[in-house]
Tab-separated table of C-alpha atoms in Angstrom:
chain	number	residue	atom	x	y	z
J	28	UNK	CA	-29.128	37.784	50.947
J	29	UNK	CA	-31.487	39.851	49.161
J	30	UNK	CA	-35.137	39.137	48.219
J	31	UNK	CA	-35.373	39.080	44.349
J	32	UNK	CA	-36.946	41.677	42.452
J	33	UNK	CA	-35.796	43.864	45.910
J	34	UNK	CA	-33.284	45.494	43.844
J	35	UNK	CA	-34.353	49.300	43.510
J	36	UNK	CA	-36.445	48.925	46.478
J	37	UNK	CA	-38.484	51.730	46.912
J	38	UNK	CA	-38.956	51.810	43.379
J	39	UNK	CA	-40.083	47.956	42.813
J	40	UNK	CA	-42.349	49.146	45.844
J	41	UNK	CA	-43.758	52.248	43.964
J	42	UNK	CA	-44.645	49.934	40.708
J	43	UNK	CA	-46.135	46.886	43.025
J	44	UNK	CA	-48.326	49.937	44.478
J	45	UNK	CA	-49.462	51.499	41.008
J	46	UNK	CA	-49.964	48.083	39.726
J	47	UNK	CA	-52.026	47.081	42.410
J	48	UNK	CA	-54.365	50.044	42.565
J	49	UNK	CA	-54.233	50.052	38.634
J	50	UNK	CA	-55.309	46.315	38.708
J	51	UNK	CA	-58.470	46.756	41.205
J	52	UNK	CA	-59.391	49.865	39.218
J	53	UNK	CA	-59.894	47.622	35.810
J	54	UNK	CA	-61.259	44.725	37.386
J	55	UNK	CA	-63.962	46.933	38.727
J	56	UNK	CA	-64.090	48.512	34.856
J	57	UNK	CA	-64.476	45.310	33.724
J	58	UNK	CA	-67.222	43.497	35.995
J	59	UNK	CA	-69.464	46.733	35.348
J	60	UNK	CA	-68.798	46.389	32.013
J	61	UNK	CA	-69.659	42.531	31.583
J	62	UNK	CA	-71.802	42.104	34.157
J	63	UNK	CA	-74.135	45.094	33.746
J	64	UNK	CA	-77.661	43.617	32.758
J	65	UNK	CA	-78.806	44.891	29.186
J	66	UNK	CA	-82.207	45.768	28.861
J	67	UNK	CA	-82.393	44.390	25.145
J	68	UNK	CA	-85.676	42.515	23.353
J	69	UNK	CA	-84.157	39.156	22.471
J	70	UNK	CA	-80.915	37.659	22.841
J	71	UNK	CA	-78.629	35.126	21.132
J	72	UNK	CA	-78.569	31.796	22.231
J	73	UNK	CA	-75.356	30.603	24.666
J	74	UNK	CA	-72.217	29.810	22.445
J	75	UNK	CA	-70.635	26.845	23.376
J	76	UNK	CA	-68.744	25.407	20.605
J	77	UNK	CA	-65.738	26.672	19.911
J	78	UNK	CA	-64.703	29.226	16.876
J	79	UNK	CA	-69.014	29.855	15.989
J	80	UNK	CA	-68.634	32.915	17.146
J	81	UNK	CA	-65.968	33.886	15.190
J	82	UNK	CA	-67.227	32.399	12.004
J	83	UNK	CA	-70.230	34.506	13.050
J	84	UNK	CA	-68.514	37.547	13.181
J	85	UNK	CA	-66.347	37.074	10.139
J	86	UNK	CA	-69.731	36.361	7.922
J	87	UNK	CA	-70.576	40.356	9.505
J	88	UNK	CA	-68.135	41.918	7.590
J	89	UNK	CA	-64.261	42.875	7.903
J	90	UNK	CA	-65.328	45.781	10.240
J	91	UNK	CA	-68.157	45.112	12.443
J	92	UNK	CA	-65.658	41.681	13.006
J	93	UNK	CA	-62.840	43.540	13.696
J	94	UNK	CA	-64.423	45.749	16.279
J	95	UNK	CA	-65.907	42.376	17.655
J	96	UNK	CA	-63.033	40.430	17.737
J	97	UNK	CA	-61.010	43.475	19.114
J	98	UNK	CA	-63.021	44.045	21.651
J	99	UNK	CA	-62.527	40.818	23.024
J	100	UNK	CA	-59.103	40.970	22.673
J	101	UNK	CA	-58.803	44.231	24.843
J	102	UNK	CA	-61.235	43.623	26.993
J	103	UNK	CA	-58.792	41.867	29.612
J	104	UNK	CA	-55.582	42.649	27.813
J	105	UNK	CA	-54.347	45.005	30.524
J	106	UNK	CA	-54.153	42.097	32.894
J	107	UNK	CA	-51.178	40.835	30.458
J	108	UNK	CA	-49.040	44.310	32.476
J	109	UNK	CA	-51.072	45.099	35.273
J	110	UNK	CA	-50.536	41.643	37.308
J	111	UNK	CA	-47.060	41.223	36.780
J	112	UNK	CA	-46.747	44.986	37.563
J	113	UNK	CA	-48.371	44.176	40.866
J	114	UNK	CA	-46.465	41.574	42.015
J	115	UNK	CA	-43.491	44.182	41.418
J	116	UNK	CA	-40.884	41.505	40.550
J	117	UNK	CA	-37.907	43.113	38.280
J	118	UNK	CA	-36.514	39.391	38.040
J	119	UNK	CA	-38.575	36.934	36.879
J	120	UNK	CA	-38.719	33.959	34.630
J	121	UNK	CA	-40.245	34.630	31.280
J	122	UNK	CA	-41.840	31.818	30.798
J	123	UNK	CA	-43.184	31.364	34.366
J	124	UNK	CA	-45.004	34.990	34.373
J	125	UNK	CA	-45.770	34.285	30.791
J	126	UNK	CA	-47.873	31.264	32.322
J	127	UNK	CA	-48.769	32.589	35.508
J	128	UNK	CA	-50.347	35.656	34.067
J	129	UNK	CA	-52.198	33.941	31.147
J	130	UNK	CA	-53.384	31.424	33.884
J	131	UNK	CA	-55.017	34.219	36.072
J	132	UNK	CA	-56.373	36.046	33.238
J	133	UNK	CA	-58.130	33.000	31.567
J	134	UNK	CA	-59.759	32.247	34.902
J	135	UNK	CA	-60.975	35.661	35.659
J	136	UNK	CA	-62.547	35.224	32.011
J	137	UNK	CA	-64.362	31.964	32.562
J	138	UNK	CA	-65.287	33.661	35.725
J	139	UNK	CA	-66.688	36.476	34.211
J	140	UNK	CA	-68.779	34.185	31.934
J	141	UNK	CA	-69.734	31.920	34.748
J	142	UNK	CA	-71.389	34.612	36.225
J	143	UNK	CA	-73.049	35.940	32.955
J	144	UNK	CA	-75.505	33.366	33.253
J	145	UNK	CA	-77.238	35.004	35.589
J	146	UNK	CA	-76.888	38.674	34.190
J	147	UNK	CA	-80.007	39.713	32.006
J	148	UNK	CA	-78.995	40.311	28.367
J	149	UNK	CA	-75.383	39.082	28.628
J	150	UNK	CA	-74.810	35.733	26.988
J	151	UNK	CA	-71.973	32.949	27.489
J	152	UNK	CA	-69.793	32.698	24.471
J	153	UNK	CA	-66.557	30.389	24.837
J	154	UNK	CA	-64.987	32.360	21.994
J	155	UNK	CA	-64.963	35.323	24.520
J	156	UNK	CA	-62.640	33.351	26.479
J	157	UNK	CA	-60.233	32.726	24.126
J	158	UNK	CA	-60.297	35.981	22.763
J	159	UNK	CA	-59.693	37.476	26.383
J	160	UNK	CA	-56.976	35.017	27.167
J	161	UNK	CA	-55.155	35.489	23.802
J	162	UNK	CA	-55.413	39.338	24.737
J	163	UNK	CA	-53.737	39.167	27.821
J	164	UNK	CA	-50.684	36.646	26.190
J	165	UNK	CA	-50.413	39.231	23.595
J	166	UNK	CA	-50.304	42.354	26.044
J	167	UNK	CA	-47.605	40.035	28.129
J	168	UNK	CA	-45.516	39.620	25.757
J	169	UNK	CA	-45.623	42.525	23.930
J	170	UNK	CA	-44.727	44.943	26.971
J	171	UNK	CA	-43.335	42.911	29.999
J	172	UNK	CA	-40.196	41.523	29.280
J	173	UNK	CA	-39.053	44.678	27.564
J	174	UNK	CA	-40.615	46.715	30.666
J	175	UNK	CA	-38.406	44.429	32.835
J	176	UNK	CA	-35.058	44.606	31.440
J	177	UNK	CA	-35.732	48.810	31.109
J	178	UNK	CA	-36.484	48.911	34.998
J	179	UNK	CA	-33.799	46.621	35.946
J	180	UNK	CA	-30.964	48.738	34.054
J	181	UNK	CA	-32.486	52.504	35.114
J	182	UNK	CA	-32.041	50.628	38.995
J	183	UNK	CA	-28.858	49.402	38.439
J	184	UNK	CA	-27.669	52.515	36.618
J	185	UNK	CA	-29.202	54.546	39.863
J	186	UNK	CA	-27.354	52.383	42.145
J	187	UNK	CA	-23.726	53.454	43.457
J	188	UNK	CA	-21.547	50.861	42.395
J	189	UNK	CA	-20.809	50.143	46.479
J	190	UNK	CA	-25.082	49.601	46.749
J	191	UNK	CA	-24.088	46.122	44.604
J	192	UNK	CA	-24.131	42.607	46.519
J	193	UNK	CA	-20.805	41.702	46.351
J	194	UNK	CA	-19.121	38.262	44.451
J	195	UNK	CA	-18.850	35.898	46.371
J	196	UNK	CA	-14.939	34.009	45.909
J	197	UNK	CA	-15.151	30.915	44.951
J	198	UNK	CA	-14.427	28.531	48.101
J	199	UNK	CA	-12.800	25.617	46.570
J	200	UNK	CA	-13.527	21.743	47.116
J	201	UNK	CA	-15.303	20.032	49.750
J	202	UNK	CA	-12.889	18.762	52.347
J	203	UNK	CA	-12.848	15.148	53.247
J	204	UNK	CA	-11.375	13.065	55.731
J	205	UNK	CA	-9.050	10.505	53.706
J	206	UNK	CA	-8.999	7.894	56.459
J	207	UNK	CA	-12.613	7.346	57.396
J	208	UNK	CA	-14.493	4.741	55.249
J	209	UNK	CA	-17.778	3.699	55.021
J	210	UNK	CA	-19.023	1.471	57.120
J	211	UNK	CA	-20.084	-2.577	55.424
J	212	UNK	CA	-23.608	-3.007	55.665
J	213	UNK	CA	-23.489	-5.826	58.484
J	214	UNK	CA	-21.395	-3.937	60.870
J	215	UNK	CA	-23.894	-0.913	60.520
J	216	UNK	CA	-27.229	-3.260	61.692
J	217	UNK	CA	-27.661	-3.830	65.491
J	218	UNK	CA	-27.358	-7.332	66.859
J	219	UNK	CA	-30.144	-9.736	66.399
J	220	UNK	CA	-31.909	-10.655	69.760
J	221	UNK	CA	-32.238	-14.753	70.000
């Protein structure tokens, strides 16, 4: 029986690899990045209520909120490729690694502005969050599945055809013995002690 996603092996081992070192790289981008005090005169106040921060942008203008709003949609967006390219699966549920990686990236964002409270200069803002998480969804399911099915036919395509698990026959019906019953409940209890 083969482990799934072992199908190429080597080269699911090559992309877990890349991934992985690809994966530690950004994170380390991105906690510089975020968590890098600013030496500025005055900061905004913590936003916690949902969407402010967006209205806030919007009432900017149609380009400084674009390169707002962009930014925090890239920001973590490379998560969306670079954790399902580390775990180096080649068969996997869409929906599951659509969840799984969404998951881990909106936790390493409320992470990241968890410890922003105690950075000089950077502020909290919940609409970072989204923004990061809805980066990372997009980035998922914009380049993974089709990723997947493109690795998983240049394997099989590599693969001699005699490299293939083979069918298994079908074995038939469960055999039964016709002449053994099933016991009636009272003959299947021990005796009662007086």
């Amino acid at each position: 029986m083969q482990r799934q996603g072992s199908i190429g092996g080597s080269a699911a081992f090559r992309i877990r690899v890349t991934g992985g070192v690809l994966l530690v790289a950004h994170l380390a981008f991105v906690a510089w990045f975020t968590l890098r005090p600013l030496d500025v005169p005055w900061v905004m106040p913590a936003n916690l209520r949902p969407f402010d921060g967006l209205r806030a942008d919007l009432a900017l203008g149609w380009a400084e909120a674009a390169r707002r709003i962009g930014g925090g949609l890239v920001l973590l967006a490379p998560l969306g490729v670079l954790l399902p390219m580390a775990s180096g699966r080649l068969t996997a549920s869409p929906w599951a690694s659509l969840l799984n990686t969404v998951t881990a990236g909106a936790l390493l964002s409320l992470g990241i502005e968890l410890l922003q409270t105690g950075v000089p200069g950077q502020v909290v803002d919940i609409d970072s969050l989204f923004l990061n998480t809805a980066g990372v969804a997009l980035a998922h399911v914009a380049l993974v599945p089709a990723g997947r099915s493109w690795l998983r036919r240049r394997t099989l395509a590599r693969l001699p055809r005699t490299a293939l698990p083979p069918e298994e026959p079908a074995q038939g019906r469960t055999p039964t013995i016709p002449r053994v019953g099933i016991a009636p409940w009272s003959d299947a209890l021990p005796p009662s002690s007086p």
